[in-house]
Coordinates of C-alpha atoms in Angstrom, one line a residue:
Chain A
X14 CA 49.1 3.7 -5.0
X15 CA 52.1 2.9 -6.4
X16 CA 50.4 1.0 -9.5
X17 CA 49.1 4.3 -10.3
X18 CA 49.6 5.4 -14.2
X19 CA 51.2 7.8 -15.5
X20 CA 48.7 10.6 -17.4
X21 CA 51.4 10.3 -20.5
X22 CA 50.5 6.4 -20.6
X23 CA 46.9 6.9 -20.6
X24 CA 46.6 9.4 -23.2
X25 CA 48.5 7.3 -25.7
X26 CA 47.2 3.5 -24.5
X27 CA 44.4 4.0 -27.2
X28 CA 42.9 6.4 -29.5
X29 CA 39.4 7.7 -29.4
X30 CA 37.3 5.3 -27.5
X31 CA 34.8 7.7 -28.3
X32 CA 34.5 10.1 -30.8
X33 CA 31.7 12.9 -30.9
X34 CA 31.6 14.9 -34.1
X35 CA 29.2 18.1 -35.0
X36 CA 26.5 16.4 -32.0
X37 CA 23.4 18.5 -31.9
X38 CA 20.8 18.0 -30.3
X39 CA 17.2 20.1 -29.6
X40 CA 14.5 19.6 -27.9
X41 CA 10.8 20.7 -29.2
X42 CA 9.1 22.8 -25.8
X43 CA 5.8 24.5 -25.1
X44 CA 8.2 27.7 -25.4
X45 CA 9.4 26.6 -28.9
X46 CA 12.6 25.1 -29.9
X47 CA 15.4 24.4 -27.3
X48 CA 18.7 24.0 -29.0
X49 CA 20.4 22.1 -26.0
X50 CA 23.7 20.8 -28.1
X51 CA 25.1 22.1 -31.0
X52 CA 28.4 20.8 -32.9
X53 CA 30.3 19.1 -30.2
X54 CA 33.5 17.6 -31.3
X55 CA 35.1 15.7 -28.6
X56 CA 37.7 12.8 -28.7
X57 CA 38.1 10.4 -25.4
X58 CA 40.9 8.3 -25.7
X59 CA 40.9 4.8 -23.9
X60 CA 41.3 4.7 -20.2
X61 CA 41.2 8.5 -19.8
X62 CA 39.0 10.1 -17.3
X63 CA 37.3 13.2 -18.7
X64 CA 35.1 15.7 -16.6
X65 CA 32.5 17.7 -18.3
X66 CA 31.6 21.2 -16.3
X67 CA 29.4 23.7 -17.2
X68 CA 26.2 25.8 -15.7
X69 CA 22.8 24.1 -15.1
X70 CA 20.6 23.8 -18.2
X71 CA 24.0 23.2 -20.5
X72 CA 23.1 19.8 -22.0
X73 CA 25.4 18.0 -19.7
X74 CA 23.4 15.1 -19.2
X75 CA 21.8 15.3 -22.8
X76 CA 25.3 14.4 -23.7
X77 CA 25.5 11.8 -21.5
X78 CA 22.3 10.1 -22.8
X79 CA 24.0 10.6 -26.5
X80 CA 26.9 8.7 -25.3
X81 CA 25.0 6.3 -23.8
X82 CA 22.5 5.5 -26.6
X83 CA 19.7 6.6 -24.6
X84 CA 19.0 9.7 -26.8
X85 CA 19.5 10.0 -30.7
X86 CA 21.5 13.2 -31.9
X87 CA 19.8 15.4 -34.5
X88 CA 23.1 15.9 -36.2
X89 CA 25.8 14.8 -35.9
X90 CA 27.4 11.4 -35.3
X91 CA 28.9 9.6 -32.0
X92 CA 31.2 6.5 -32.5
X93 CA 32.7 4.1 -30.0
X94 CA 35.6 2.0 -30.7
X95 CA 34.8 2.6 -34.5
X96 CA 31.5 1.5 -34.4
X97 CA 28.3 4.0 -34.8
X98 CA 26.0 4.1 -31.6
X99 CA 22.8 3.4 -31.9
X100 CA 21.3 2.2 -29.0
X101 CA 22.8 1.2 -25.5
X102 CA 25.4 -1.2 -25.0
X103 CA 26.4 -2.9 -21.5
X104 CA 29.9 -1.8 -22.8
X105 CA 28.9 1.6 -22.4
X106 CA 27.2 2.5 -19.0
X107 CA 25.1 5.3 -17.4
X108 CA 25.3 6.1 -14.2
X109 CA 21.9 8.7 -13.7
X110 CA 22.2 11.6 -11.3
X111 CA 18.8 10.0 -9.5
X112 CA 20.6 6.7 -9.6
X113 CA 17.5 4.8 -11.0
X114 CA 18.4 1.6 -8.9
X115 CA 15.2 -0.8 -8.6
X116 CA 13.3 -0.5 -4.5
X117 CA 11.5 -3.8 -5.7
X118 CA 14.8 -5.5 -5.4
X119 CA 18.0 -5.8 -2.9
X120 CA 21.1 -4.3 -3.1
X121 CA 22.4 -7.8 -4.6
X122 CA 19.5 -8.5 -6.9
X123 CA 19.6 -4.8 -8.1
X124 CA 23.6 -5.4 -8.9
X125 CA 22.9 -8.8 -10.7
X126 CA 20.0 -6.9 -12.7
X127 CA 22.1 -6.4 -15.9
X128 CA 23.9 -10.0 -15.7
X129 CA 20.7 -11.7 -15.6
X130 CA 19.5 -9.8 -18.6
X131 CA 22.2 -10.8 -20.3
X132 CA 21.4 -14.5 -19.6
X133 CA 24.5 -15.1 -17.4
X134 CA 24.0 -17.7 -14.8
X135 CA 22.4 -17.5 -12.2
X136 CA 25.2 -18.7 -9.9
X137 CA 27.9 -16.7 -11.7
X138 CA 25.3 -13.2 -11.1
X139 CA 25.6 -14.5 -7.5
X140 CA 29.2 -14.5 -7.2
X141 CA 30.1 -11.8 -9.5
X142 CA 27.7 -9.5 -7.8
X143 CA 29.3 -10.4 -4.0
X144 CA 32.6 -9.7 -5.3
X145 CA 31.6 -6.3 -6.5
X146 CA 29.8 -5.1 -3.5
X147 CA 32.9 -6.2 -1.1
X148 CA 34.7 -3.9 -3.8
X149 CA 33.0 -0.8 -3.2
X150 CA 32.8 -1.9 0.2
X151 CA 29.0 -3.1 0.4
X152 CA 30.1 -7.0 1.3
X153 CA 27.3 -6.8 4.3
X154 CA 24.3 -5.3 2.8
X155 CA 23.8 -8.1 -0.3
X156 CA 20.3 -8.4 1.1
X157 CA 19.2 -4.9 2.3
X158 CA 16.4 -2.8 0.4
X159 CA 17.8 0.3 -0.6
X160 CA 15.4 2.4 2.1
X161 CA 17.9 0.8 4.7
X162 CA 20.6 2.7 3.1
X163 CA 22.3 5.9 3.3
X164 CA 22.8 8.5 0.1
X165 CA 26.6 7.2 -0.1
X166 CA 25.8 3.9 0.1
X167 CA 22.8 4.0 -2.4
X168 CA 25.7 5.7 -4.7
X169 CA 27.7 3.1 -4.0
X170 CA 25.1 0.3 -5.3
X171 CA 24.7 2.3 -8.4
X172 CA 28.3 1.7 -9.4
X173 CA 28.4 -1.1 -8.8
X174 CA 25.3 -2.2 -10.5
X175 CA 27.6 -1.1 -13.2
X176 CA 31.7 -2.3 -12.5
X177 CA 29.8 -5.9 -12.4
X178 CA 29.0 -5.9 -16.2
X179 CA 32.8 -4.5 -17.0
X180 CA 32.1 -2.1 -19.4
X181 CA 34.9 0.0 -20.9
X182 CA 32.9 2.7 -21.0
X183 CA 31.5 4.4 -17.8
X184 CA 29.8 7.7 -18.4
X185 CA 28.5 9.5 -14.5
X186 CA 26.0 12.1 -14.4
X187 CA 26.5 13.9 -11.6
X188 CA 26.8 11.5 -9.5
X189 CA 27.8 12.9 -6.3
X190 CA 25.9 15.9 -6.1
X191 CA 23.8 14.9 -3.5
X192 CA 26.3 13.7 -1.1
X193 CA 27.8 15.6 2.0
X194 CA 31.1 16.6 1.7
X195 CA 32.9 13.6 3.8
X196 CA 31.1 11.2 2.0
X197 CA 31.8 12.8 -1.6
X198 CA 35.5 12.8 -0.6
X199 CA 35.7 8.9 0.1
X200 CA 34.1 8.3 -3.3
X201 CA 36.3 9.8 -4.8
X202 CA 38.7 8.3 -3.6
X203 CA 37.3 5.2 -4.3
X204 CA 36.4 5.9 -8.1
X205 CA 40.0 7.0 -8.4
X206 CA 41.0 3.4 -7.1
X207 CA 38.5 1.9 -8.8
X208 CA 39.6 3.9 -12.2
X209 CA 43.3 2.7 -12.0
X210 CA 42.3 -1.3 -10.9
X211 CA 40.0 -1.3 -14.0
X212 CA 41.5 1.2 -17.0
X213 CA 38.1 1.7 -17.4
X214 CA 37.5 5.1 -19.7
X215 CA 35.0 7.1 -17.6
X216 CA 33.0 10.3 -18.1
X217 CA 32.5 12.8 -15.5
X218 CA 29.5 15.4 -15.8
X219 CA 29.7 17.8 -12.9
X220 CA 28.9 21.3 -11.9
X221 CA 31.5 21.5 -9.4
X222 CA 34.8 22.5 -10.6
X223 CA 37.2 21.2 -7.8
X224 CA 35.6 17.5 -8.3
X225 CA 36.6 18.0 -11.8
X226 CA 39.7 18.9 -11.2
X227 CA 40.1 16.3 -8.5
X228 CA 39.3 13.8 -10.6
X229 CA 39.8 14.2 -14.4
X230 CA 42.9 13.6 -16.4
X231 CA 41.1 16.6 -18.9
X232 CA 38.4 18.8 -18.1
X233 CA 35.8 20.0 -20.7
X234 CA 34.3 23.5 -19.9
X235 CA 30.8 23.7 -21.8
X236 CA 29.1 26.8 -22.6
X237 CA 25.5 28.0 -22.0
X238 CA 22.4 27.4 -24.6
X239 CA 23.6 25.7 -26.9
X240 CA 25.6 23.6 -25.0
X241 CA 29.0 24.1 -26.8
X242 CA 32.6 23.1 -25.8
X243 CA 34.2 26.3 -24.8
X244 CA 37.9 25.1 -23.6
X245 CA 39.7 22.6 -22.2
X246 CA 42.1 21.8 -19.2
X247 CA 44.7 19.2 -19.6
X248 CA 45.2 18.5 -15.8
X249 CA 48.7 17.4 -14.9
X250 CA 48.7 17.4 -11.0
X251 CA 50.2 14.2 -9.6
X252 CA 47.5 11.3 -8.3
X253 CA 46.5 10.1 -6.0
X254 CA 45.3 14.3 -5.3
X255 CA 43.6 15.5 -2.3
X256 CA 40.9 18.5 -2.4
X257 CA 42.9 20.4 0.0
X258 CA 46.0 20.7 -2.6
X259 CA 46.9 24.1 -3.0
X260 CA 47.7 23.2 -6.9
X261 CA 44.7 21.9 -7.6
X262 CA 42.9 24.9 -6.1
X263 CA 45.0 27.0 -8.4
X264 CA 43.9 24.7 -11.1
X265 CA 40.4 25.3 -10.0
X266 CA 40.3 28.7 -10.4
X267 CA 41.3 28.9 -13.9
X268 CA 38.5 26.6 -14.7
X269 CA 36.1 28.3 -12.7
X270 CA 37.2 31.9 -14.4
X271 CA 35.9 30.2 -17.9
X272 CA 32.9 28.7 -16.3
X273 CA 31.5 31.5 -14.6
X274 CA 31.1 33.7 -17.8
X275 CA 29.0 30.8 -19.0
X276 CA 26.9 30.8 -15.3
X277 CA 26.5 34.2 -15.5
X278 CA 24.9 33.7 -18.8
X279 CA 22.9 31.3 -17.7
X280 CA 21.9 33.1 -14.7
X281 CA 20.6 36.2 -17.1
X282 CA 18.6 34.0 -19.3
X283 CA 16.9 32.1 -16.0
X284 CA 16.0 35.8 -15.0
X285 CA 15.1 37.2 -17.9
X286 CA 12.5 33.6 -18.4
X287 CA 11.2 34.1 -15.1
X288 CA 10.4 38.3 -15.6
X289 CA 8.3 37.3 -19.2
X290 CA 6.7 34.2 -17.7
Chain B
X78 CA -2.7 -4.8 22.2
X79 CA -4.6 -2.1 23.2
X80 CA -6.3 -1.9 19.7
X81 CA -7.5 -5.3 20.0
X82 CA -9.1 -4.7 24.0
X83 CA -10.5 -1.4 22.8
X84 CA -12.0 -3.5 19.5
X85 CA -13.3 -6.8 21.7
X86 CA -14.9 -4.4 24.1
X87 CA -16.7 -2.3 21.1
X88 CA -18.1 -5.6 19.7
X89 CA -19.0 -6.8 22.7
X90 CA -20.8 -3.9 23.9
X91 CA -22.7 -3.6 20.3
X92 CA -23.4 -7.2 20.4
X93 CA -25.0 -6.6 23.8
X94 CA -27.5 -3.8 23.0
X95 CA -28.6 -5.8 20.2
X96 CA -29.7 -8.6 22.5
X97 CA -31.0 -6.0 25.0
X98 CA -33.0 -4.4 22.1
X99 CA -34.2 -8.1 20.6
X100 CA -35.6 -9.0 24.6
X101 CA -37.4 -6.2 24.7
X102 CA -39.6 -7.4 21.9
X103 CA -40.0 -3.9 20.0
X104 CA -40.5 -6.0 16.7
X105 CA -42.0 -9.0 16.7
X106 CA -38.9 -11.6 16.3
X107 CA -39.5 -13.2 12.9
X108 CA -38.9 -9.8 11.7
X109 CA -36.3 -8.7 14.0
X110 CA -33.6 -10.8 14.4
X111 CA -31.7 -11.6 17.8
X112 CA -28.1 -13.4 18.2
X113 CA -29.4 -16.0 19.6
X114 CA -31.1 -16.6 17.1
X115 CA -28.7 -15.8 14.2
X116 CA -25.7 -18.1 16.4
X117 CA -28.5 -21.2 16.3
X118 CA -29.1 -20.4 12.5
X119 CA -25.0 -20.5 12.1
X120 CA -24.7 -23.4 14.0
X121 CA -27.3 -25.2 12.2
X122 CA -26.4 -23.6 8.5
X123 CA -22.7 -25.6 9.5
X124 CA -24.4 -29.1 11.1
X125 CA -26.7 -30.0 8.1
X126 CA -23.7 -28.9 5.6
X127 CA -25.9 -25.8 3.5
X128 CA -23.9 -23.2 4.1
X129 CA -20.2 -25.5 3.9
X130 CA -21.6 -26.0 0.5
X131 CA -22.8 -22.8 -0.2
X132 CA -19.4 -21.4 1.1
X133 CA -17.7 -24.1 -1.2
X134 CA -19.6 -23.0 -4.4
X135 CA -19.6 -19.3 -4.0
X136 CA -15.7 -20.0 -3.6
X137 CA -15.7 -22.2 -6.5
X138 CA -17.6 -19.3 -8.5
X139 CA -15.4 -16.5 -7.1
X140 CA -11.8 -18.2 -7.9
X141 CA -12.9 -18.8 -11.4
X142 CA -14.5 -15.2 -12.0
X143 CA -11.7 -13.2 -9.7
X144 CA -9.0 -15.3 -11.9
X145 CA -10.6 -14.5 -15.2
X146 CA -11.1 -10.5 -14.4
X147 CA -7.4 -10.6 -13.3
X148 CA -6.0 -12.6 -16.1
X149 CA -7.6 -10.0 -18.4
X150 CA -7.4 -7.0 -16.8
X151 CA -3.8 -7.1 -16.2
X152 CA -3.4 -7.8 -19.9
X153 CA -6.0 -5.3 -20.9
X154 CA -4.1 -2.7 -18.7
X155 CA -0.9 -3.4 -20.4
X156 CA -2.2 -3.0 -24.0
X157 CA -4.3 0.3 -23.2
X158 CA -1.2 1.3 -21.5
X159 CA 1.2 0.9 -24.2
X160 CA -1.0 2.3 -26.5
X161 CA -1.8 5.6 -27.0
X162 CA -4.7 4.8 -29.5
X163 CA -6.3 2.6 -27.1
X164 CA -6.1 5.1 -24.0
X165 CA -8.2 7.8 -25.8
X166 CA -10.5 5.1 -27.1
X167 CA -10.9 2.1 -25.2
X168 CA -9.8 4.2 -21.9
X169 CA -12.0 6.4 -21.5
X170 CA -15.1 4.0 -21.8
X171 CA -13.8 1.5 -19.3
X172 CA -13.4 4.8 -17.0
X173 CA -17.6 5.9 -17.7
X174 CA -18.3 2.0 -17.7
X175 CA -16.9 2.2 -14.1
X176 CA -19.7 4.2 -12.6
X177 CA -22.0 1.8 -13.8
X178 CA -23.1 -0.7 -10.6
X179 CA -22.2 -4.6 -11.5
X180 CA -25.7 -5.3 -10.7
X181 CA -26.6 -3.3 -14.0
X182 CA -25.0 -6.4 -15.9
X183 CA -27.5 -9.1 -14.4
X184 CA -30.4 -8.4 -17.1
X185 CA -28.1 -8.8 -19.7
X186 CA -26.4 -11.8 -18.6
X187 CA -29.4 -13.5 -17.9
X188 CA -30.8 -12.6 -21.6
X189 CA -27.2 -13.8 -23.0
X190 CA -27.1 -16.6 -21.1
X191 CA -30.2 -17.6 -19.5
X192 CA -30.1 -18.3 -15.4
X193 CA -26.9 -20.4 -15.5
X194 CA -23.0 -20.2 -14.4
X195 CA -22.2 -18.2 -17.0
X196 CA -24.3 -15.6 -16.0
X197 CA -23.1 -15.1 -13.1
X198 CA -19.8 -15.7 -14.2
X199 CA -20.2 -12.8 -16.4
X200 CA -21.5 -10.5 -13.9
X201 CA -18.0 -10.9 -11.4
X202 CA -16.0 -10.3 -14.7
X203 CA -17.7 -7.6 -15.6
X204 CA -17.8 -6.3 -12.1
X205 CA -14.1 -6.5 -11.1
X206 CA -12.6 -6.5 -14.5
X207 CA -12.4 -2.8 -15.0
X208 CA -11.0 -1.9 -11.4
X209 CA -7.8 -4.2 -12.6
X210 CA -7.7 -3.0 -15.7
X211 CA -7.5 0.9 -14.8
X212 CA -5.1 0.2 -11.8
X213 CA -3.1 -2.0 -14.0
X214 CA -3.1 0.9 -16.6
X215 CA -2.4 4.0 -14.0
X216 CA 0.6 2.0 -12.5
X217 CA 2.1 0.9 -15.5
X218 CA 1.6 5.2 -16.6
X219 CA 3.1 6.3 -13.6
X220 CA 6.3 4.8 -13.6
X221 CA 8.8 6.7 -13.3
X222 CA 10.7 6.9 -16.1
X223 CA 14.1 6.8 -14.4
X224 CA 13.1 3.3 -14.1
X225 CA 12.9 2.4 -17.9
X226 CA 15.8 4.5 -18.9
X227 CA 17.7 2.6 -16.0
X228 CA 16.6 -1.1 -17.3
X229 CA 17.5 0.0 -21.2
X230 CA 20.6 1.2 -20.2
X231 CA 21.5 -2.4 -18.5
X232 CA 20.0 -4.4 -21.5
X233 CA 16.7 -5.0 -20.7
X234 CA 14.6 -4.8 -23.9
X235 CA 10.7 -5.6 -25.1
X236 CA 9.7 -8.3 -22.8
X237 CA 12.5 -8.8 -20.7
X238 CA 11.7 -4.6 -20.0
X239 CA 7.9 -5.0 -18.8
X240 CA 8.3 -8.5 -16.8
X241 CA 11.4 -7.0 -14.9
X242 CA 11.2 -3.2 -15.1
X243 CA 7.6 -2.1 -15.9
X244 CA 5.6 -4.4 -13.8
X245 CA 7.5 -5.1 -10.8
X246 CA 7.9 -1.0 -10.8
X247 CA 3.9 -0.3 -10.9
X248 CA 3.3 -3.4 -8.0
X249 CA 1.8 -0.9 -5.6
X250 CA -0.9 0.1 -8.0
X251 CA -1.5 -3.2 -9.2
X252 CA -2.1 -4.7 -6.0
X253 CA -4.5 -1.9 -5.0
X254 CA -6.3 -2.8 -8.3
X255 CA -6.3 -5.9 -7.3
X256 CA -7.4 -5.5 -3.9
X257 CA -10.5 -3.6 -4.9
X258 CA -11.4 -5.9 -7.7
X259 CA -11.5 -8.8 -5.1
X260 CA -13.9 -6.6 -3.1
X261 CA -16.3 -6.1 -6.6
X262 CA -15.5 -9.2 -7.5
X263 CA -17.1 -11.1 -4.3
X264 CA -19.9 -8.2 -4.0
X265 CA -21.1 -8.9 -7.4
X266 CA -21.1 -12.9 -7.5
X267 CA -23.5 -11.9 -4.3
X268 CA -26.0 -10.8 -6.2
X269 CA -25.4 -12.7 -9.2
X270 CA -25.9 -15.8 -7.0
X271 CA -29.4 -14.5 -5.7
X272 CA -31.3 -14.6 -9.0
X273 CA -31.7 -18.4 -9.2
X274 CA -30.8 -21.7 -7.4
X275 CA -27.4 -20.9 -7.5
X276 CA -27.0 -23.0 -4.0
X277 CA -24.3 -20.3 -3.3
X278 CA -24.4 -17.9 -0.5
X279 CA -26.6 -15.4 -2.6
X280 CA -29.1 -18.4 -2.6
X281 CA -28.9 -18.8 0.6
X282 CA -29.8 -15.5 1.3
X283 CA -32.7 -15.5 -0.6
X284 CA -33.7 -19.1 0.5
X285 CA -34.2 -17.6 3.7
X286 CA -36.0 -14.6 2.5
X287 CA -38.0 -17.3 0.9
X288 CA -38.7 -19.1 4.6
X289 CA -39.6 -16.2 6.5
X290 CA -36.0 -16.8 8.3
X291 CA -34.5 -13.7 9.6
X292 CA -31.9 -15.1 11.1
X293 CA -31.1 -17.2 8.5
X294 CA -30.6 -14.1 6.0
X295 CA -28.7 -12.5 9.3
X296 CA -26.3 -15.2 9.4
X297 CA -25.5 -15.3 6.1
X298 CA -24.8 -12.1 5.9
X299 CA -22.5 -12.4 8.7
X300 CA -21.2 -15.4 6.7
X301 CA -20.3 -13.1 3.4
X302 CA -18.6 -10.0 5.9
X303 CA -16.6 -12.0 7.4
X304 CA -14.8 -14.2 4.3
X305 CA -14.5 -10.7 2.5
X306 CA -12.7 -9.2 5.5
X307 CA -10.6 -12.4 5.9
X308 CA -10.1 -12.6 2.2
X309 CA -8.9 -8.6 2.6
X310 CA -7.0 -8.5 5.7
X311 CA -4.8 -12.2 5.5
X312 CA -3.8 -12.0 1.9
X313 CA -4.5 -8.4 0.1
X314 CA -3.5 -6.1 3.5
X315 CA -0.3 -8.6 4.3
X316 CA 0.6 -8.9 0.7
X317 CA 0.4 -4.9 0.4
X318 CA 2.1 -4.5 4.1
X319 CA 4.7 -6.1 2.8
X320 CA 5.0 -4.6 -0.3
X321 CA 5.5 -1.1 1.5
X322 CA 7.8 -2.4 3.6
X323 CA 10.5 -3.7 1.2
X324 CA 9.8 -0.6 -0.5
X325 CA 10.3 1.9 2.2
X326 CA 7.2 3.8 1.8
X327 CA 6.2 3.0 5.5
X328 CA 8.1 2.1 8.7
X329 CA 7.8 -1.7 9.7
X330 CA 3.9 -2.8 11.6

């Protein structure tokens, strides 16, 4: 890994590839108004991975769908490379937490899905689309139906149903949550690879703190109802890291001391829904 | 394999006490038919040619009818679907309209459009149209919405969204809509086909009402089973088979 970059080089390669400021968003509900975001200011410079944490129910993934011009704010403003978004963008990608890949298709058709939307060729989705799969290590199962495949594997299609339309942007919504352990750790390892060969900008919603910290170059701690950003983590550790790392443990901890006033919060309001329900 | 011996010796057995019960002469035999008698009327329905023609017009009938209901319920479906407007309106009267029996529609094709094509033309439509159109609308409802969040987020939009999101991803429904259609569909140009001198297999069925011929009416009933079950099993039940296959919903036959 020796083409690795430096986290000094990242930060300063661009300047805020996206840019929330003062995003709200709420929700109407049977139990009344849900204020699931409220004045989130957020820079993400170009190439940086980012991990977002915070407790169930925070407006994680609302965010996401903000970002990825799936959900319009009702305040505030979200801009991209200087440009307002206002709809999605194949420059700008979602990867769902339930994957959304298509059964009605194979693993290459599903990958080609956004290339032939865009009208590219259909020889060109044929090769572009191999040469992704043998990148996330899928060259053999082009032409399987995604029953015939495992939970990694399926998580595997599902990025690359995104790498293959390049998009500077990639935004994951907890994309590894469902995963056993082993497989979580190759991912990662293979995102991290994947990250570095591409400069891509990526990010990271999670609710576990070590992937975060495994993972991100910052990490955003978000607070309970309304989903606000508590604090921040600049994290400095050396890549490529390993989970086991005693650092990054350390690391961990610190996050997961800021996070768990914000679980236990969350915890309490769960409780207290379920005792007047 | 064992289905099959456990099916061939069920026929055969059923086929047997119906001879044993046609020798004994309970009924007299122009009113209870035997299979003797219904294989002769077969065999002689095929020699002079009625019943290929029959066959050939009722098929004739049914394409055009089947095609028409599907062409328009599929589009129906889409538009009551998308709509929220038509779903309370137009909806909920193709949903009471359903209990009504196809054969309901005969007086009023025949007043519309006197004892011709059309009339019984109408009658299929009116008969399979609405199954299409509600299975067309229920799958397009219950997609999930994953799905369309999934295709917007990769650039599918309008058009592009329903041809390769929205359609593809209610399939299973669709086909079941159109699998019972076909079944309406062939039902009602039945008894469409009976009212005049259709020369379909309706007609046929009448005709030998008409001659006293119980095994006539017999074997054409045979006749009408046995393209329905064809029609259901080799295209509808392999098409669907399929279908659950590549989606995983049931191990492979």
């Amino acid at each position: 890994m020796a083409t690795m970059r430096k986290l000094e080089e990242v930060l300063h390669s661009g300047e805020g590839k996206i840019r929330l400021r003062g995003v709200s968003r709420s929700f109407v509900t049977a139990q009344g108004p849900l204020q699931a975001l409220e004045g989130i200011d957020l820079d993400v410079h170009a190439g940086e991975f980012i991990c977002i944490v915070g407790p169930s129910g925070c407006g994680k993934s609302t965010l996401l769908n903000l970002v990825a011009g799936l959900d319009r704010c009702t305040a505030g403003e979200i801009w991209t490379d200087g440009h307002r978004v206002e709809g999605p963008s194949s420059n700008r990608l979602l990867i769902f937490q339930e994957l959304g890949l298509f059964p009605w298709l194979t693993v290459r058709e599903n990958v080609e899905f956004g290339l032939r939307r865009r009208g590219v060729l259909r020889q060109e989705c044929v090769e572009r689309a191999r040469r992704v799969l043998r990148l996330v290590h899928l060259g053999g199962f082009e032409n399987s139906y995604l029953h015939q495949l495992s939970g990694g594997m399926k998580q595997r299609v599902a990025l690359a149903r995104s790498l293959v339309m390049e998009p500077e942007v990639l935004l994951m919504d907890e994309p590894f949550a469902a995963l056993d352990a082993q497989t979580r750790d190759l991912l990662h390892q293979e995102l991290e690879r994947l990250w570095v060969e591409t400069g891509q900008t990526i990010v990271f919603v999670t609710h576990n703190v070590r992937e975060a910290v495994r993972l991100g170059d910052r990490v955003v701690v978000m607070t309970f109802r309304p989903g606000r950003i508590k604090c921040q983590f600049e994290i400095t550790l050396p890549r490529p890291r390993t989970l086991e790392d005693p650092a990054l443990t350390l690391v961990a901890r610190s996050v997961l001391d800021q996070l768990k006033e914000e679980i236990n919060k969350a915890v309490k309001t769960e409780f207290r829904d379920e005792t007047t329900a | 394999m064992r289905r099959l011996r456990r099916q061939l010796l069920f026929y055969s057995l059923l086929v047997a006490v119906w001879w044993l019960i046609a020798d004994l002469e309970i009924w007299t035999p122009y009113l209870f038919p035997s299979p003797r008698g219904v294989l002769e009327a077969l065999r002689w329905g095929f020699a002079d040619k009625t019943f290929l023609v029959g066959l050939g017009i009722s098929m004739k009938r049914i394409a055009l009818g089947y095609g028409l209901s599907v062409a328009l319920g599929v589009v129906l479906g889409c538009l009551i679907a998308a709509s929220e407007f038509l779903k309370d309106t137009l909806g909920g009267t193709l949903l009471s309209l359903q209990s009504l029996p196809s054969l309901c529609w005969l007086p009023l094709a025949v007043l519309w459009f006197g004892l011709s094509e059309k009339a019984i033309l109408f009658v299929v439509v009116m008969g399979s149209l609405l199954s299409v159109t509600i299975n067309t609308e229920m799958g397009l409802r219950h997609v999930p919405k994953i799905y369309l969040m999934a295709g917007r987020n990769l650039g599918a939009r309008g058009l592009g969204l329903i041809v390769h999101v929205l359609l593809p991803a209610s399939l299973p429904h669709l086909v079941a809509g159109l699998k019972q259609g076909w079944a309406f569909a062939w039902r009602s140009l039945i008894s469409g086909e009976m009212i005049f001198v259709s020369l379909g297999l309706g007609h046929l069925l009448m005709m030998g009402r008409d001659l006293n011929d119980v095994n006539q009416v017999v074997a054409v009933m045979v006749l009408i089973v046995a393209i329905g079950y064809v029609v259901d099993r080799l295209i509808f039940e392999r098409f669907e088979s399929r279908l659950r296959q590549k989606w995983g919903l049931s191990a492979a036959p």
